[in-house]
Amino acid sequence: MDGRPVSLAQEMFAIAPAQGKANLTAAQLKLLAGKARWIFRVGEAGFPTVPTIAITRAAWEALQAERTRQDIRLRTHWVSCLFKLVSKDGKPPALVVRTSAATHNSGLQPARTGIAAPAAPEDSVDPTRALAKAIKQAFDSYGFSPKGWSFRQEDDRARQIVLVQAEAEGEIEQFLTRNATTGAIGPAALNGAPLPRSPESVGSLISLLDSKAGRHMACLVSSHRGKLQFLSARPVQASAAAELEAAVDRVQHKVWSPHNAVSRVDPNRLSQLLHPRIKSTDEVNPIATGLGVAPGAASGIITFSAEDAARLRARGKHCILVVNETGPADIEGMKAATGILTARGGMSSHAGVIARITGKPCVAGVRTLSVDTVEMVCRIGAREFRPGDRLTIDGSDGSVYLGTLPLAQPHIGGAIGTLLGWSDASRSISVRTNVETVESAATALSFGAEGIGLARSEHMFFSPERMVALRRMILSEDEEARSLAVNGLVDFQTGDYEALFSVMGGLPVTVRLFDPPLHEFLPRTDEEIEETAASLGVAVRALKMRLDRIAEINPMLGHRGVRLAITYPEILQMQMQAVIAGARAASEKTSKPVPVEVMVPFVSTASEVAWVRDRAMAIVANAGLDRSDRVKFSFGTMIELPRACLRAGDIAGMVDFISFGTNDLTQTTFGISRDDAPTFLAVYQRKGIYERDPFVTIDEKGVGEMIAIAIERGRAANPRLKIGICGEHAGDPGSLKFFSGLGVDYVSCSPYRVPVARLTLAQAST
Amino acid sequence: MDGRPVSLAQEMFAIAPAQGKANLTAAQLKLLAGKARWIFRVGEAGFPTVPTIAITRAAWEALQAERTRQDIRLRTHWVSCLFKLVSKDGKPPALVVRTSAATHNSGLQPARTGIAAPAAPEDSVDPTRALAKAIKQAFDSYGFSPKGWSFRQEDDRARQIVLVQAEAEGEIEQFLTRNATTGAIGPAALNGAPLPRSPESVGSLISLLDSKAGRHMACLVSSHRGKLQFLSARPVQASAAAELEAAVDRVQHKVWSPHNAVSRVDPNRLSQLLHPRIKSTDEVNPIATGLGVAPGAASGIITFSAEDAARLRARGKHCILVVNETGPADIEGMKAATGILTARGGMSSHAGVIARITGKPCVAGVRTLSVDTVEMVCRIGAREFRPGDRLTIDGSDGSVYLGTLPLAQPHIGGAIGTLLGWSDASRSISVRTNVETVESAATALSFGAEGIGLARSEHMFFSPERMVALRRMILSEDEEARSLAVNGLVDFQTGDYEALFSVMGGLPVTVRLFDPPLHEFLPRTDEEIEETAASLGVAVRALKMRLDRIAEINPMLGHRGVRLAITYPEILQMQMQAVIAGARAASEKTSKPVPVEVMVPFVSTASEVAWVRDRAMAIVANAGLDRSDRVKFSFGTMIELPRACLRAGDIAGMVDFISFGTNDLTQTTFGISRDDAPTFLAVYQRKGIYERDPFVTIDEKGVGEMIAIAIERGRAANPRLKIGICGEHAGDPGSLKFFSGLGVDYVSCSPYRVPVARLTLAQAST
């Protein structure tokens, strides 16, 4: 029967008749959208339910057309359908008209109650009469919200439904099936309405709905002389924590299997539970206080526009979007910001709603704040702030602090720990992390990381005193100067590697060879150049000349990655020595094995891989490591250029593993510089050119095919090849599902995304 | 027999015995490298030839090994072979030992003459005796020049041969089979040696060798009492013009078919004939004069190093490499330079030889020139020049001029015209050109271009006053300002398009929509910024702020191409109007059809193509063109990003044609910024990481596969799809052969490469 249109007479039917069962056809069951679905289910389960009928827009319009033709065939069906609202006593009830949209939204017509039953058949379709008028207005209200429907075609619009109910006697009670914040089983208060007078009386209804819907529901019942009648229910969005607690609770009450729980929690919402908090506020006072409308703490640079926020994010900077209030135009900026601060609005303001949905810490309604986007300045009380100044906000209590406060990281426990434990049982792809500091590694381990898939050696230099050493190397004029500078780096690195290998306690660590694109590591502004010149002990003029000489027009595609190792082999030599020394020291200290995976980045030809591998592995062979060191080296390459994907067959024969760098692969496959994309990417999404930002969710049809080609060729040439993904997409649920289908061995993402990856990969493998 | 080793006794044999015929086995014929080949051929053809035998290195070494073992089996063969040099009279002749390398070079041992025949069998292999000593030294001299051999393996080294000849009586005469400069049939003087006393006597030998070898040969004969004897011959490198004339002459004398001539001329050398010359020197005096050692005129920026020359070339700039003298380290710089100027050296100097081989105009030995590479300055007489100053050189007469003189372009006629005419008959792929000015279009037409495959609209603004208009558009702050600026451009463009369409007289013209990557069009130095601010009428400070705001980190991958059309539709709108108006005016003026192909650049998704096509073609549809206008529009896209290659199937259904932009496709497939590549590309080639510069010859295994994938998917989706290549590789013979195999419909290259493409594609299609 599926797919075949039902006759219009069949599109007006009782979903909970006053007498007997509904006996719906398959086609009618498919029409049950929104509340209709829950009314039918509750009624079918035997719980007292107010008599309810449904009519589709198509049927309603046919009734109206028939009326102008002065025909009565369909009307006869309609009247007989209305009679299904009449109980045994035969007394026509007062009527209620309800919308029943697939997705609830505020544009819909509220329930119309107290409608007199039609006095004559012709009244039942006459739009000047109460019933038909209410039905028409209910249908009309769907027009305001095409997005409220999951359908797209005009056909589907015809299948929208409106409900007519018998009005119940007694008092109306509203409540939630579960607490929206904690997830505990209800009844729980909805919008401050009083709880049912006898909570135990709704217990069975709550259990029924909770198991049928598997999510938080808002319920409407009538209570008359101790007798309950179910009127309606609709799902509500609970906090991520509440959803998670509810999922675990359902498993504990045998409503769900652990497998069910794993598959039904949205990984995107999981990440919202992993918020940092301010370590200590003992010594600091807030400079302002507003409402904490979305939890978590955030520090960052002040910015006033979505475009600037996107730009900063593309460069890996944290920012706080500071605005008077937010609106639909700000959503992109909010997504790009680390936190949001508004002068106006409260818990249910646009800022609050979007911040909670997107999981961004948000402080709203700071009365002492005003933003002047023309002058590009904001004032908090008497203080003035400009773009680039730093703030810290705490979305849990609404505090705003000056500068950058140290944040403490969340930990995995309770419901989230339980759920992730279950998820690991059905997951076959490993989850590693992209870190290079001991602190981040510890965070990632606490989140369940099973190794480091990407340690970006050059990121170990993101502190002022170390940056000097790195810049000295990049800026060196000849091999001698470069060797000296590299020696300076090795001193730092040996200790860094030892600490990193030690904290990982025997788990594999992938060390990516130096890959510093010039634009990320060289000073740019006059101020930075002066500072750098001072720290390097050279004249500003000389430094500027040197910078001019090595400046690149497109540093993303410049002298970096493997190109650096081949042109300056002394860098490779010394880095390998540091890695070996660090590994040996860690093995001695921890008495655990140290599996080191050396990874060469940014290759485009197999000859580059061979060149570096031969030299790197010769250094390892000559290091005099023996069995007692328990250090094991393997060698691989990062696949992040289209040519490397095509030549993966040649490359695979020379390596133990490959790992896809999906960020750079997306940049080169699309020909887009991520740093520069904000100027057109927003327009592209608005005009529908890109459905999604390809830097957030992997582009399956382009970049994805590149990866698929590489995996196929790589595995054909080397069946024992280990394959990973280490770009940022490895923390995105949509992308992870795709990677899972490609048969990769591991993914590696930032520490906060590790739980998301664990859950998503468990879902994808079932 | 091929591939099976011959016995060592068979590797000592007569190629021109004193009596009878040589009767060589197939294996022996394969051993005939270098001179041996010509001696055998001439002897076989019945021309009196001095008795000659050959011995391989393997046989020679076996003889020596046998001698230490005191065995004589092989020596007996050798002695009997030496007896083949003895004529009927039985008198043992004096002997000559000659090398016979596959490729002649200066490290080889010159012929040793007057060697007494061995007095006893043991003398024939004793290296303290004259014959064996000379043979050993001849083999040893091959060691200096491994590149002189076309073989690579040790096996092939064993098959190197040395010749032993009977010394001829009488006088030795040397000559060329054809004039090395004009190509006219010889005898012609070789290295200033006198011509044969009776030229007619060598006529039949010359005809014989010319038809057998099909190239210029240097001959050695002996003349004794009016009797000639052929001694030896080897090929010599003639000028490109001489080779071409000779090829046409051979066809006219029925030695070759036209098809032979087309297939045997090296297209790389053809381009050397297409040199510009200085239009007029009436009003100017040279500032210096040297030797014109490689013909043609060149203007450009002074540069002192290979790296700077490569950098300038990558940015499309002409430069003159100015050095005291050149050496092997300068070859890359010479290839990258437009012309070469040296202080020392003459016609046969390194500079002269390499310049002629690479086809670069070169003036050598300018005595008043001195170059100081430390101070980065050169002096010509009392004048000082620094990098960035401009010179013009004339390699035909050795003149050096100040500044940039207007150059006149060569034209196709005489032998080159004849050859290209023949080539067109066997060519199925069209050759178009990449031009945007009327002058270049006329040049390209005179070279046989069959249309314009790439008119880069933004290049029409490469003049100071127009650049202001373009910069005004790029720098505009909002839509209104941008529309005004674009209107300014349209005024220029309508006339430009009209002129371009008119000069092409009905041939197709592909107009690429605006694609100005910011780094190519914005001022960079303080000086340029001041100039631009003045010309735009804005404050320097304001301009700097605006430049900072729109600066891109990786402009190659930035806001350009189709991204500009989508974010600023007003640019698309106005450009289309200019194209339409220009086409209509050209059609009215010339009364010829105007087939315009609109091409959108830098797409990565089919949705971009659809967006621009719908709007562009709507503008055409609304322009009110009618049949009388004879203007025909088609729409296509440039494929220059890996993603566009993969999605070519989606794209092909929406377009009439696609054209591969191989420059950008190489940049993105390899992840290399061509602008920034010189810092590592030279090291890569030196270390053997890249065999060839992928920006010169298409990388078949990577970029080539990308193109092949796109063609396969494109044709499958749209069998009527027209496919072209418009990157610089379309003028490179090696790349053209590859493209020909892919089944493209046309290629489009710079005007000077049009003849090269015509010839190469003719060769490739046979």
Short mmCIF file of N, CA, C and O in Angstrom, two decimals, chain B residues 22 29 87 98 119 141 192 194 336-337 351 379 406 491 575 577 657:
data_model
loop_
_atom_site.label_atom_id
_atom_site.label_comp_id
_atom_site.label_asym_id
_atom_site.label_seq_id
_atom_site.Cartn_x
_atom_site.Cartn_y
_atom_site.Cartn_z
N ALA B 22 80.34 -7.82 -44.76
CA ALA B 22 80.44 -7.98 -43.30
C ALA B 22 79.58 -9.14 -42.78
O ALA B 22 79.98 -9.86 -41.87
N LEU B 29 74.47 -6.38 -35.24
CA LEU B 29 73.87 -5.14 -35.74
C LEU B 29 73.44 -4.24 -34.58
O LEU B 29 73.58 -3.03 -34.63
N SER B 87 94.26 -6.07 -46.78
CA SER B 87 93.70 -6.16 -48.14
C SER B 87 94.39 -7.27 -48.93
O SER B 87 95.33 -7.90 -48.45
N ARG B 98 89.70 4.12 -32.93
CA ARG B 98 88.68 5.18 -32.74
C ARG B 98 87.66 4.76 -31.68
O ARG B 98 87.27 3.60 -31.61
N ALA B 119 103.13 -7.46 -34.12
CA ALA B 119 104.11 -8.30 -34.78
C ALA B 119 103.84 -9.77 -34.50
O ALA B 119 104.18 -10.64 -35.29
N SER B 141 88.23 6.12 -21.78
CA SER B 141 87.72 7.49 -21.96
C SER B 141 86.19 7.53 -21.91
O SER B 141 85.61 8.57 -21.66
N GLY B 192 86.17 25.33 -39.77
CA GLY B 192 87.13 26.11 -40.56
C GLY B 192 88.08 25.28 -41.40
O GLY B 192 88.97 25.82 -42.07
N PRO B 194 89.48 23.23 -44.61
CA PRO B 194 89.21 23.46 -46.05
C PRO B 194 88.22 22.43 -46.58
O PRO B 194 88.16 21.30 -46.08
N ALA B 336 65.40 30.05 -17.06
CA ALA B 336 64.32 30.88 -16.53
C ALA B 336 64.37 32.29 -17.10
O ALA B 336 63.36 32.98 -17.17
N ALA B 337 65.57 32.73 -17.54
CA ALA B 337 65.72 34.10 -18.02
C ALA B 337 65.15 34.24 -19.43
O ALA B 337 65.03 33.26 -20.17
N ALA B 351 78.11 30.04 -22.00
CA ALA B 351 76.90 30.85 -22.17
C ALA B 351 76.36 30.71 -23.59
O ALA B 351 75.16 30.50 -23.80
N ARG B 379 78.02 47.11 -13.45
CA ARG B 379 78.42 48.36 -14.09
C ARG B 379 78.64 48.11 -15.56
O ARG B 379 79.28 47.11 -15.93
N PRO B 406 60.71 48.43 -28.02
CA PRO B 406 59.63 47.64 -28.64
C PRO B 406 60.21 46.54 -29.51
O PRO B 406 61.16 46.78 -30.26
N ASP B 491 33.36 50.24 -19.65
CA ASP B 491 33.66 51.16 -20.73
C ASP B 491 34.89 50.71 -21.50
O ASP B 491 34.92 50.69 -22.72
N GLN B 575 30.14 42.47 -16.65
CA GLN B 575 31.08 41.89 -17.60
C GLN B 575 30.33 41.23 -18.76
O GLN B 575 30.71 41.37 -19.93
N GLN B 577 27.49 42.10 -19.91
CA GLN B 577 26.98 43.16 -20.79
C GLN B 577 28.07 43.66 -21.74
O GLN B 577 27.82 43.90 -22.92
N PHE B 657 31.39 23.13 -22.82
CA PHE B 657 32.81 22.76 -22.89
C PHE B 657 33.46 22.89 -21.52
O PHE B 657 32.95 23.57 -20.64
#
